[in-house]
Amino acid sequence: MDIRAEKGRPEKFPCELLLLFSFESSDQLEGSIKNVDLEWKGFISALMKQGDFKGELFECRLLYTQGALPAKRVLLTGLGKKAEFELEKWRGAVSKAGQYIRNAGIKEFALPISKFDSFSEVELSESFAIGLLLGLYQFNEFKTLDRDKIKEIGEVTLLGEKDEETRLIDEGLRTGQIISDAVCMARDLVNGPSNHVTPTLLAEKARQIALDCSMEIQIFDVDETEAMGMGAFVAVAKGSQEPCKFIVLESNKGKGLETIALVGKGITFDSGGISIKPSENMERMKDDMSGAAAVLGTLQVAHKLQLPFHLVGVMPATENLPSGKAYKPGDILNTLSGQTVEVISTDAEGRLILSDALTYSLRYKPKAIVDLATLTGACVIALGNDVIGLFGNDESLLKRIEEASDKTGERVWRMPLWDEYFDHLKSDAADFRNVGTRVAGAIIGAIFLSKFVEKIPWVHLDIAGPASIDKERPYVPRGGTGVGIRLLVQLLRDWKIS
Ligand code: BES
Ligand code: ZN
Ligand code: ZN
């Protein structure tokens, strides 16, 4: 899809469809819609007066202009109550309008953008690109039948009133496109089946990003990780025939910038291993690499937006399968940190591979570590599918994540990490076990991870719920969501360097 900014007036602009937004029950039309209404001899205001379009949030009404305007059609879309307007609603409304236009088979549209309230052209157009591109995302890679029936919008024009406004719109669009591209890339990886999205494919993807963005990359195989002492990562990888990859991607190395480590769980399929999962819904476990996908996406955006950080992305990637070579309950593993772990469940594999990845990340002496992982089913039970479980050891980092979340709409909810929870992980045979009892599963998972970050400010995001969803949200279709990228990019954009 080609989205661009152009100087122009909506009432004078020829196009297949002109998209206009309006607030709920506003007596007075405001901004560009007013000029279109004037040109159209009050058609829109008459329609609203009659109650045929109320402007309720996400309401859409298609109108035919019959030559009254250069645009062939107009789509009115509601923004809801003016007092409740925020960018999250804007992204949703843009997505709903885009889906309406696409489903109607219309391939091109235009719309005016002008600053509103405290929202600038840059913010509105960035959020426009995000709402549209993420809302229109489709995963059709493996569909071979009826490909000609797949509908797509080809061209979108955002109209600015003056040269300066058009330039600001263009600037916001470019940022929104960079972010959306990365989220869509992550969604493709999450939606991709595990027979395609293998650890090798993740490594190739990382290599490609490294090449495109001139980043440093290291990819360690099973022998190298074994030699380095990553007993936990290697144990999980042992049951699978598919080669494991420990991927380290680094941007802005050696430039004296602040270091931040991003660690992402990269289990390309989680069967549970010897502690095998029930077969119902097991196909969803192809999304168990969503953390790694989010790290890849975040690094790509950070490079393209030239965010001034030395970022280290650490992505342990492997399958978790049962076999004659698989690790077993009761096994004791030597982690890279030197601490030993008694395996109680081979299905709690995420925390094992992350323990070595977190320890590995410490050698970069990061200012902060953020990990993302589809870690526990318990987090989905606690918070549902639309909320990220937020854990950490540093109040200021936790706050920054919450502030970033308020801006991006990727909801987080803070969970406690009191020391007492650690009692659940006491082991008779080793330093600790990898699971507790059935209680507080998400917290126990996070407590386990906390033992591998020493004193570094650290945040753990349990994305088991939002990584892929069955029920669509306004600009998040069903399936892989690419959750976490927008949140981390916002965190970095707002970071005040000390
Ligand atoms: N990948 C799963 C967590 C998961 C579950 C993600 C459901 C998305 C949806 C993880 O490896 C796992 O199996 N965790 C176990 C931990 C338990 C054995 C302590 C779980 O949640 O059941
Ligand atoms: Zn598991
Ligand atoms: Zn898992």
PDB file of N, CA, C and O in Angstrom, residues 277-304:
ATOM      1  N   LYS A 277       1.974 -31.382  26.612  1.00  0.00           N
ATOM      2  CA  LYS A 277       0.732 -30.627  26.773  1.00  0.00           C
ATOM      3  C   LYS A 277      -0.447 -31.448  26.245  1.00  0.00           C
ATOM      4  O   LYS A 277      -0.266 -32.285  25.372  1.00  0.00           O
ATOM      5  N   PRO A 278      -1.666 -31.159  26.701  1.00  0.00           N
ATOM      6  CA  PRO A 278      -2.844 -31.764  26.058  1.00  0.00           C
ATOM      7  C   PRO A 278      -2.898 -31.321  24.596  1.00  0.00           C
ATOM      8  O   PRO A 278      -2.440 -30.220  24.271  1.00  0.00           O
ATOM      9  N   SER A 279      -3.425 -32.173  23.711  1.00  0.00           N
ATOM     10  CA  SER A 279      -3.359 -31.820  22.280  1.00  0.00           C
ATOM     11  C   SER A 279      -4.319 -30.695  21.906  1.00  0.00           C
ATOM     12  O   SER A 279      -4.091 -29.988  20.928  1.00  0.00           O
ATOM     13  N   GLU A 280      -5.372 -30.499  22.710  1.00  0.00           N
ATOM     14  CA  GLU A 280      -6.321 -29.434  22.389  1.00  0.00           C
ATOM     15  C   GLU A 280      -5.619 -28.067  22.420  1.00  0.00           C
ATOM     16  O   GLU A 280      -4.961 -27.729  23.410  1.00  0.00           O
ATOM     17  N   ASN A 281      -5.748 -27.316  21.337  1.00  0.00           N
ATOM     18  CA  ASN A 281      -5.136 -25.975  21.205  1.00  0.00           C
ATOM     19  C   ASN A 281      -3.613 -25.984  21.125  1.00  0.00           C
ATOM     20  O   ASN A 281      -2.982 -24.947  21.227  1.00  0.00           O
ATOM     21  N   MET A 282      -3.017 -27.171  20.991  1.00  0.00           N
ATOM     22  CA  MET A 282      -1.552 -27.192  20.976  1.00  0.00           C
ATOM     23  C   MET A 282      -1.000 -26.441  19.772  1.00  0.00           C
ATOM     24  O   MET A 282       0.114 -25.910  19.818  1.00  0.00           O
ATOM     25  N   GLU A 283      -1.814 -26.352  18.704  1.00  0.00           N
ATOM     26  CA  GLU A 283      -1.352 -25.619  17.502  1.00  0.00           C
ATOM     27  C   GLU A 283      -1.011 -24.155  17.826  1.00  0.00           C
ATOM     28  O   GLU A 283      -0.204 -23.538  17.152  1.00  0.00           O
ATOM     29  N   ARG A 284      -1.602 -23.641  18.890  1.00  0.00           N
ATOM     30  CA  ARG A 284      -1.300 -22.245  19.232  1.00  0.00           C
ATOM     31  C   ARG A 284       0.154 -22.072  19.657  1.00  0.00           C
ATOM     32  O   ARG A 284       0.698 -20.969  19.630  1.00  0.00           O
ATOM     33  N   MET A 285       0.776 -23.185  20.041  1.00  0.00           N
ATOM     34  CA  MET A 285       2.129 -23.075  20.595  1.00  0.00           C
ATOM     35  C   MET A 285       3.204 -22.729  19.564  1.00  0.00           C
ATOM     36  O   MET A 285       4.384 -22.666  19.867  1.00  0.00           O
ATOM     37  N   LYS A 286       2.759 -22.503  18.313  1.00  0.00           N
ATOM     38  CA  LYS A 286       3.701 -21.936  17.332  1.00  0.00           C
ATOM     39  C   LYS A 286       3.992 -20.464  17.670  1.00  0.00           C
ATOM     40  O   LYS A 286       4.929 -19.881  17.138  1.00  0.00           O
ATOM     41  N   ASP A 287       3.144 -19.874  18.543  1.00  0.00           N
ATOM     42  CA  ASP A 287       3.362 -18.447  18.867  1.00  0.00           C
ATOM     43  C   ASP A 287       4.360 -18.245  20.015  1.00  0.00           C
ATOM     44  O   ASP A 287       4.557 -17.126  20.491  1.00  0.00           O
ATOM     45  N   ASP A 288       5.007 -19.342  20.435  1.00  0.00           N
ATOM     46  CA  ASP A 288       5.855 -19.264  21.628  1.00  0.00           C
ATOM     47  C   ASP A 288       7.197 -18.563  21.353  1.00  0.00           C
ATOM     48  O   ASP A 288       8.052 -18.489  22.229  1.00  0.00           O
ATOM     49  N   MET A 289       7.317 -18.048  20.132  1.00  0.00           N
ATOM     50  CA  MET A 289       8.518 -17.262  19.777  1.00  0.00           C
ATOM     51  C   MET A 289       8.166 -15.780  19.630  1.00  0.00           C
ATOM     52  O   MET A 289       8.946 -15.013  19.059  1.00  0.00           O
ATOM     53  N   SER A 290       6.992 -15.393  20.141  1.00  0.00           N
ATOM     54  CA  SER A 290       6.551 -14.002  19.980  1.00  0.00           C
ATOM     55  C   SER A 290       7.494 -13.000  20.646  1.00  0.00           C
ATOM     56  O   SER A 290       7.630 -11.865  20.182  1.00  0.00           O
ATOM     57  N   GLY A 291       8.112 -13.405  21.732  1.00  0.00           N
ATOM     58  CA  GLY A 291       9.061 -12.514  22.422  1.00  0.00           C
ATOM     59  C   GLY A 291      10.249 -12.212  21.519  1.00  0.00           C
ATOM     60  O   GLY A 291      10.661 -11.055  21.368  1.00  0.00           O
ATOM     61  N   ALA A 292      10.784 -13.255  20.890  1.00  0.00           N
ATOM     62  CA  ALA A 292      11.928 -13.074  19.982  1.00  0.00           C
ATOM     63  C   ALA A 292      11.522 -12.205  18.792  1.00  0.00           C
ATOM     64  O   ALA A 292      12.275 -11.322  18.363  1.00  0.00           O
ATOM     65  N   ALA A 293      10.317 -12.435  18.265  1.00  0.00           N
ATOM     66  CA  ALA A 293       9.844 -11.637  17.122  1.00  0.00           C
ATOM     67  C   ALA A 293       9.755 -10.166  17.515  1.00  0.00           C
ATOM     68  O   ALA A 293      10.102  -9.275  16.723  1.00  0.00           O
ATOM     69  N   ALA A 294       9.302  -9.901  18.740  1.00  0.00           N
ATOM     70  CA  ALA A 294       9.179  -8.515  19.204  1.00  0.00           C
ATOM     71  C   ALA A 294      10.561  -7.860  19.345  1.00  0.00           C
ATOM     72  O   ALA A 294      10.727  -6.675  19.048  1.00  0.00           O
ATOM     73  N   VAL A 295      11.538  -8.632  19.785  1.00  0.00           N
ATOM     74  CA  VAL A 295      12.892  -8.075  19.914  1.00  0.00           C
ATOM     75  C   VAL A 295      13.444  -7.722  18.528  1.00  0.00           C
ATOM     76  O   VAL A 295      14.002  -6.633  18.319  1.00  0.00           O
ATOM     77  N   LEU A 296      13.261  -8.628  17.575  1.00  0.00           N
ATOM     78  CA  LEU A 296      13.717  -8.350  16.206  1.00  0.00           C
ATOM     79  C   LEU A 296      13.081  -7.061  15.681  1.00  0.00           C
ATOM     80  O   LEU A 296      13.757  -6.186  15.136  1.00  0.00           O
ATOM     81  N   GLY A 297      11.760  -6.966  15.850  1.00  0.00           N
ATOM     82  CA  GLY A 297      11.026  -5.806  15.349  1.00  0.00           C
ATOM     83  C   GLY A 297      11.486  -4.519  16.009  1.00  0.00           C
ATOM     84  O   GLY A 297      11.669  -3.488  15.349  1.00  0.00           O
ATOM     85  N   THR A 298      11.687  -4.567  17.316  1.00  0.00           N
ATOM     86  CA  THR A 298      12.089  -3.360  18.050  1.00  0.00           C
ATOM     87  C   THR A 298      13.467  -2.874  17.582  1.00  0.00           C
ATOM     88  O   THR A 298      13.681  -1.672  17.389  1.00  0.00           O
ATOM     89  N   LEU A 299      14.385  -3.819  17.384  1.00  0.00           N
ATOM     90  CA  LEU A 299      15.718  -3.411  16.931  1.00  0.00           C
ATOM     91  C   LEU A 299      15.658  -2.766  15.549  1.00  0.00           C
ATOM     92  O   LEU A 299      16.345  -1.783  15.284  1.00  0.00           O
ATOM     93  N   GLN A 300      14.812  -3.338  14.691  1.00  0.00           N
ATOM     94  CA  GLN A 300      14.679  -2.783  13.337  1.00  0.00           C
ATOM     95  C   GLN A 300      14.158  -1.335  13.389  1.00  0.00           C
ATOM     96  O   GLN A 300      14.695  -0.445  12.744  1.00  0.00           O
ATOM     97  N   VAL A 301      13.115  -1.121  14.198  1.00  0.00           N
ATOM     98  CA  VAL A 301      12.552   0.233  14.311  1.00  0.00           C
ATOM     99  C   VAL A 301      13.576   1.186  14.930  1.00  0.00           C
ATOM    100  O   VAL A 301      13.769   2.308  14.441  1.00  0.00           O
ATOM    101  N   ALA A 302      14.236   0.746  15.985  1.00  0.00           N
ATOM    102  CA  ALA A 302      15.197   1.614  16.677  1.00  0.00           C
ATOM    103  C   ALA A 302      16.277   2.081  15.712  1.00  0.00           C
ATOM    104  O   ALA A 302      16.695   3.244  15.746  1.00  0.00           O
ATOM    105  N   HIS A 303      16.691   1.193  14.832  1.00  0.00           N
ATOM    106  CA  HIS A 303      17.693   1.599  13.835  1.00  0.00           C
ATOM    107  C   HIS A 303      17.106   2.619  12.864  1.00  0.00           C
ATOM    108  O   HIS A 303      17.700   3.664  12.610  1.00  0.00           O
ATOM    109  N   LYS A 304      15.916   2.294  12.331  1.00  0.00           N
ATOM    110  CA  LYS A 304      15.356   3.170  11.301  1.00  0.00           C
ATOM    111  C   LYS A 304      14.967   4.545  11.844  1.00  0.00           C
ATOM    112  O   LYS A 304      14.975   5.529  11.117  1.00  0.00           O
TER     113      LYS A 304
END
